[in-house]
Amino acid sequence: MGLGSRTVRHEPNPDPGITGIAAGSCRAPTRRPGVVGRDHLVKRLLDTTHERVVVLSAPAGYGKTTTMLLWDEADDRGFAWVHLDPLDDDPVHLLRHVALALHELEPIDPGVARLLTGPGRPVDTGMLPALGRSLDGRDPFVLVLDDVHVLTSRAALRCVDGVLAHIPEGSQLALVGRSVRLPLARRRLHGVVELSSADLAMSEDEAALVLRHAGLRLGDAAVGTLVGQTEGWPGGLHLAALALTGRDEAARAAGFSGRDRLVADYLVEEVLEGLPEETVDFLSRSAVLQRMSAPLLDELLEIRSSGRLLREIERSGNLFLVPLDAEREWFRYHHLFGEMLRARLRSLDPTTADRLESRASAILERRGDVDGAVRHAVAAGETERAADLVLRHAVPLVFEGRVARLGGWLELLGADTIDRYPSAAISWAWFGLATGDQQLIHRATAAAERSRWDGPLADGSPSLPVAVATVRAMTAPEGLQGVVRDTEIVRRAGGPAANPWWGISTLLRGTAFSMLGELDRARGLLTAALPAVAGAPGFEAAVLAHLALLHLYDGDLAEADRLASRGLRLAERHDLEGVVPVVSVYAVGALVAARGGRPAEAARAAIVARRMLARLGDLSPRTVLLCNLLLAQAALALGQRAEARALADEAARARRREPSATHLNLQLDRVRQQVATGSGGGSAVAFALTSAELRILSYLPTHLSLQDIAEQLLISRNTAKTHAVAIYRKLGVSSRRDAVAEARRLGLLDGEPQSPR
């Protein structure tokens, strides 16, 4: 295909249920009139199809995105554009963003979309493999990650590496940004094309075209002077063109210097000096927003002229106002230009800068942009308000598996806020709960308890002691008796109408009494909790599961089956397989199905429960004890005594850290006695793999090496290898590829559904 031709595209496909991502951030940018063709660069890129990775790395203003757009126009393949922003430093958001961009080219499988959008999905072992499967059989494409420098977290960079591992032959990943932190040394062995600022710098001929389009007629010597002084920096040449218009152009060109950071600040100031005062004021104040529209700016600046001013700025040829959609409703400033404007406003009028940041935070909060609201509140110096915003959304993020987002907000607040603001302390505690960091939970709750705050909190907690007690009841640092004490603190603070934690604490209290053997008391609490948690699917499903278990203890299998099935349907409808706290729903479902003579259904629920237990780790001993006990009982009901023994051993290890669960301990002793006196059993792999082996198995479909997997799980390579060998033996295979295929066939991994032998 010749340079300058255009790929024929289909209309964008409907959003596959991936929300929270601006549609314009997944589409090719609009080509502006007068863009200089970079034919030599485009030809070079067209000749790279045999390379897997293309890197365009250069400072702001080097035309990286424009070069990619020209390549897109000249290439037969489809281009999936992902315009990154700070939200994408969360790997969950990043993968959903990538999926939506790929969906613009060709619809992704609904099952893959469901997995990607479901709460609590693990990135390495769930979302990445699912995305990889959706790429099988696609026509060759180029996936563009623009502004890749905003990715700074190890998790996000590892996610990009994982996406690359799934890019099919004939397709490419293009990384475009000011810098690329992704380790490329190993990738260079397999093919990486790298273009830097030296490659993107404009020649004198290209510079002359830029200047001519701006209406300047400079001689060759003056053009050569500008190219030399700006070192070919396209952004500097555009700025120079704006600054020189209407002046003694040749003389001014001779006086430019581009050796001190390409004199970006000086050139931009030259642009502002030539503009009307109204425009300069508008530019300075509007730059508070990273993305802007006329209505949003009118609200922020309390004016009615934003639309007119945006049109005038765009018509003036100012290339630093970048349209984000074809309709030209949303814009942003060139990054360098916007940074300069914000710094200038803060230097000249810090009071106005703080006021606008504060207004922007409030406006974005009303519009549902919590991330923007938090960032602007921090920029305004309103750290306490930002902490309240974070706390208001901390628990939903934890239970949706969006832990990286919460961590990013807490990093913005600063680690010192744990001791300064109770809202921040409670948010840090929830973050510790989500990441399994007991030390952080203890530090955060201790800091909160030292606070003298005596009012309600942003998350709706009637008081600080209630918020602390809720976290402690979830983590149970002092065992079941501690759960009983902490839930009483929460429940005394008010009923469900005034206390958002009453229903959850009543559920936790009911499960604690059930584990202690006070079954009638547990039934009353769980029955009372059910209407209070309606509308919170995870908690509602958990209540149904524990009520089903009580009916099972009573010998009422029919009612237990009805309640357990209702809980499982609720979990499936809301896609809760990735939300670890609902593991008991699947463990109870496995036992009820096994007792009801439905082995396939029991195996399916057991598989999900085992995967969730593997992710839970050591955070909640009482949950590990309960669920392994239930799965051992299910295995016994199916005649699988060897598997029941392994599961009972797992439960026994958890019992050492939760010895007070007397009712569970009696049941565990009974199971172990049945195993010891029984005669053999079946060999269903769903029960045969240990939790440690399931953790290793979940990583086998990924691009990670055994050493990488060991590092992720904080174990030695030898331990990882031992578990891998055991997995191969139990699955009856001899290679990693065959292990993945067999595990998918059995339903042990996301992918092909389980089929009977």
Short mmCIF file of N, CA, C and O in Angstrom, two decimals, residues 500-538:
data_model
loop_
_atom_site.label_atom_id
_atom_site.label_comp_id
_atom_site.label_asym_id
_atom_site.label_seq_id
_atom_site.Cartn_x
_atom_site.Cartn_y
_atom_site.Cartn_z
N PRO A 500 -24.38 1.84 57.87
CA PRO A 500 -24.18 1.02 56.66
C PRO A 500 -23.47 -0.29 56.93
O PRO A 500 -23.49 -1.18 56.08
N TRP A 501 -22.83 -0.41 58.10
CA TRP A 501 -22.07 -1.63 58.40
C TRP A 501 -22.87 -2.61 59.27
O TRP A 501 -22.36 -3.68 59.60
N TRP A 502 -24.11 -2.25 59.62
CA TRP A 502 -24.88 -3.13 60.49
C TRP A 502 -25.11 -4.49 59.84
O TRP A 502 -24.92 -5.54 60.46
N GLY A 503 -25.52 -4.50 58.58
CA GLY A 503 -25.81 -5.77 57.91
C GLY A 503 -24.58 -6.64 57.78
O GLY A 503 -24.62 -7.85 58.03
N ILE A 504 -23.44 -6.04 57.39
CA ILE A 504 -22.21 -6.82 57.23
C ILE A 504 -21.73 -7.35 58.57
O ILE A 504 -21.32 -8.52 58.69
N SER A 505 -21.79 -6.51 59.61
CA SER A 505 -21.34 -6.97 60.93
C SER A 505 -22.26 -8.07 61.46
O SER A 505 -21.80 -9.00 62.14
N THR A 506 -23.55 -7.98 61.15
CA THR A 506 -24.48 -9.03 61.58
C THR A 506 -24.19 -10.34 60.86
O THR A 506 -24.25 -11.42 61.44
N LEU A 507 -23.86 -10.25 59.57
CA LEU A 507 -23.44 -11.45 58.83
C LEU A 507 -22.19 -12.05 59.46
O LEU A 507 -22.13 -13.27 59.71
N LEU A 508 -21.17 -11.23 59.71
CA LEU A 508 -19.92 -11.74 60.29
C LEU A 508 -20.16 -12.33 61.67
O LEU A 508 -19.57 -13.36 62.04
N ARG A 509 -21.02 -11.69 62.44
CA ARG A 509 -21.33 -12.20 63.79
C ARG A 509 -22.04 -13.55 63.69
O ARG A 509 -21.74 -14.48 64.45
N GLY A 510 -22.97 -13.66 62.73
CA GLY A 510 -23.67 -14.93 62.56
C GLY A 510 -22.73 -16.06 62.16
O GLY A 510 -22.83 -17.18 62.67
N THR A 511 -21.80 -15.78 61.25
CA THR A 511 -20.85 -16.83 60.84
C THR A 511 -19.94 -17.21 62.00
O THR A 511 -19.58 -18.38 62.15
N ALA A 512 -19.57 -16.22 62.83
CA ALA A 512 -18.71 -16.53 63.98
C ALA A 512 -19.42 -17.47 64.94
O ALA A 512 -18.85 -18.47 65.41
N PHE A 513 -20.69 -17.16 65.26
CA PHE A 513 -21.43 -18.04 66.18
C PHE A 513 -21.66 -19.42 65.57
O PHE A 513 -21.67 -20.44 66.28
N SER A 514 -21.84 -19.48 64.26
CA SER A 514 -21.98 -20.78 63.60
C SER A 514 -20.71 -21.61 63.78
O SER A 514 -20.78 -22.80 64.10
N MET A 515 -19.55 -20.99 63.61
CA MET A 515 -18.29 -21.71 63.77
C MET A 515 -18.05 -22.11 65.22
O MET A 515 -17.37 -23.11 65.49
N LEU A 516 -18.62 -21.34 66.14
CA LEU A 516 -18.48 -21.67 67.56
C LEU A 516 -19.50 -22.70 68.02
O LEU A 516 -19.45 -23.16 69.17
N GLY A 517 -20.46 -23.05 67.16
CA GLY A 517 -21.45 -24.07 67.50
C GLY A 517 -22.74 -23.53 68.07
O GLY A 517 -23.63 -24.32 68.44
N GLU A 518 -22.91 -22.22 68.18
CA GLU A 518 -24.17 -21.64 68.67
C GLU A 518 -25.09 -21.43 67.47
O GLU A 518 -25.30 -20.31 66.99
N LEU A 519 -25.68 -22.53 67.01
CA LEU A 519 -26.34 -22.54 65.71
C LEU A 519 -27.65 -21.75 65.70
O LEU A 519 -27.97 -21.08 64.72
N ASP A 520 -28.44 -21.83 66.78
CA ASP A 520 -29.70 -21.08 66.81
C ASP A 520 -29.43 -19.58 66.80
O ASP A 520 -30.12 -18.81 66.12
N ARG A 521 -28.43 -19.18 67.57
CA ARG A 521 -28.06 -17.77 67.61
C ARG A 521 -27.57 -17.32 66.23
O ARG A 521 -27.89 -16.23 65.76
N ALA A 522 -26.79 -18.18 65.59
CA ALA A 522 -26.28 -17.87 64.26
C ALA A 522 -27.42 -17.72 63.26
O ALA A 522 -27.43 -16.79 62.43
N ARG A 523 -28.42 -18.60 63.35
CA ARG A 523 -29.54 -18.56 62.41
C ARG A 523 -30.32 -17.24 62.55
O ARG A 523 -30.69 -16.61 61.55
N GLY A 524 -30.55 -16.82 63.77
CA GLY A 524 -31.27 -15.57 64.00
C GLY A 524 -30.53 -14.37 63.43
O GLY A 524 -31.12 -13.47 62.81
N LEU A 525 -29.22 -14.34 63.63
CA LEU A 525 -28.42 -13.23 63.12
C LEU A 525 -28.39 -13.21 61.59
O LEU A 525 -28.53 -12.15 60.96
N LEU A 526 -28.19 -14.37 60.99
CA LEU A 526 -28.11 -14.43 59.54
C LEU A 526 -29.45 -14.08 58.89
O LEU A 526 -29.50 -13.40 57.85
N THR A 527 -30.54 -14.53 59.51
CA THR A 527 -31.86 -14.19 58.99
C THR A 527 -32.10 -12.68 59.05
O THR A 527 -32.66 -12.08 58.13
N ALA A 528 -31.64 -12.05 60.15
CA ALA A 528 -31.79 -10.60 60.28
C ALA A 528 -30.89 -9.86 59.29
O ALA A 528 -31.23 -8.77 58.81
N ALA A 529 -29.72 -10.44 58.97
CA ALA A 529 -28.77 -9.77 58.07
C ALA A 529 -29.25 -9.77 56.63
O ALA A 529 -28.90 -8.86 55.86
N LEU A 530 -30.04 -10.78 56.24
CA LEU A 530 -30.38 -10.96 54.83
C LEU A 530 -31.03 -9.73 54.20
O LEU A 530 -30.56 -9.24 53.16
N PRO A 531 -32.11 -9.16 54.80
CA PRO A 531 -32.69 -7.96 54.16
C PRO A 531 -31.76 -6.75 54.24
O PRO A 531 -31.83 -5.85 53.41
N ALA A 532 -30.88 -6.72 55.25
CA ALA A 532 -30.01 -5.55 55.42
C ALA A 532 -28.91 -5.49 54.37
O ALA A 532 -28.39 -4.41 54.07
N VAL A 533 -28.53 -6.64 53.79
CA VAL A 533 -27.46 -6.65 52.78
C VAL A 533 -28.02 -6.81 51.37
O VAL A 533 -27.25 -6.95 50.41
N ALA A 534 -29.34 -6.81 51.24
CA ALA A 534 -29.93 -6.89 49.90
C ALA A 534 -29.43 -5.72 49.07
O ALA A 534 -29.40 -4.58 49.52
N GLY A 535 -29.03 -6.01 47.85
CA GLY A 535 -28.45 -4.97 47.01
C GLY A 535 -26.94 -4.99 47.00
O GLY A 535 -26.30 -4.32 46.19
N ALA A 536 -26.34 -5.76 47.94
CA ALA A 536 -24.89 -5.98 47.95
C ALA A 536 -24.69 -7.46 47.63
O ALA A 536 -24.69 -8.31 48.53
N PRO A 537 -24.57 -7.82 46.34
CA PRO A 537 -24.66 -9.22 45.92
C PRO A 537 -23.69 -10.16 46.64
O PRO A 537 -24.06 -11.28 47.00
N GLY A 538 -22.46 -9.72 46.87
CA GLY A 538 -21.49 -10.60 47.52
C GLY A 538 -21.91 -10.97 48.92
O GLY A 538 -21.85 -12.14 49.32
#
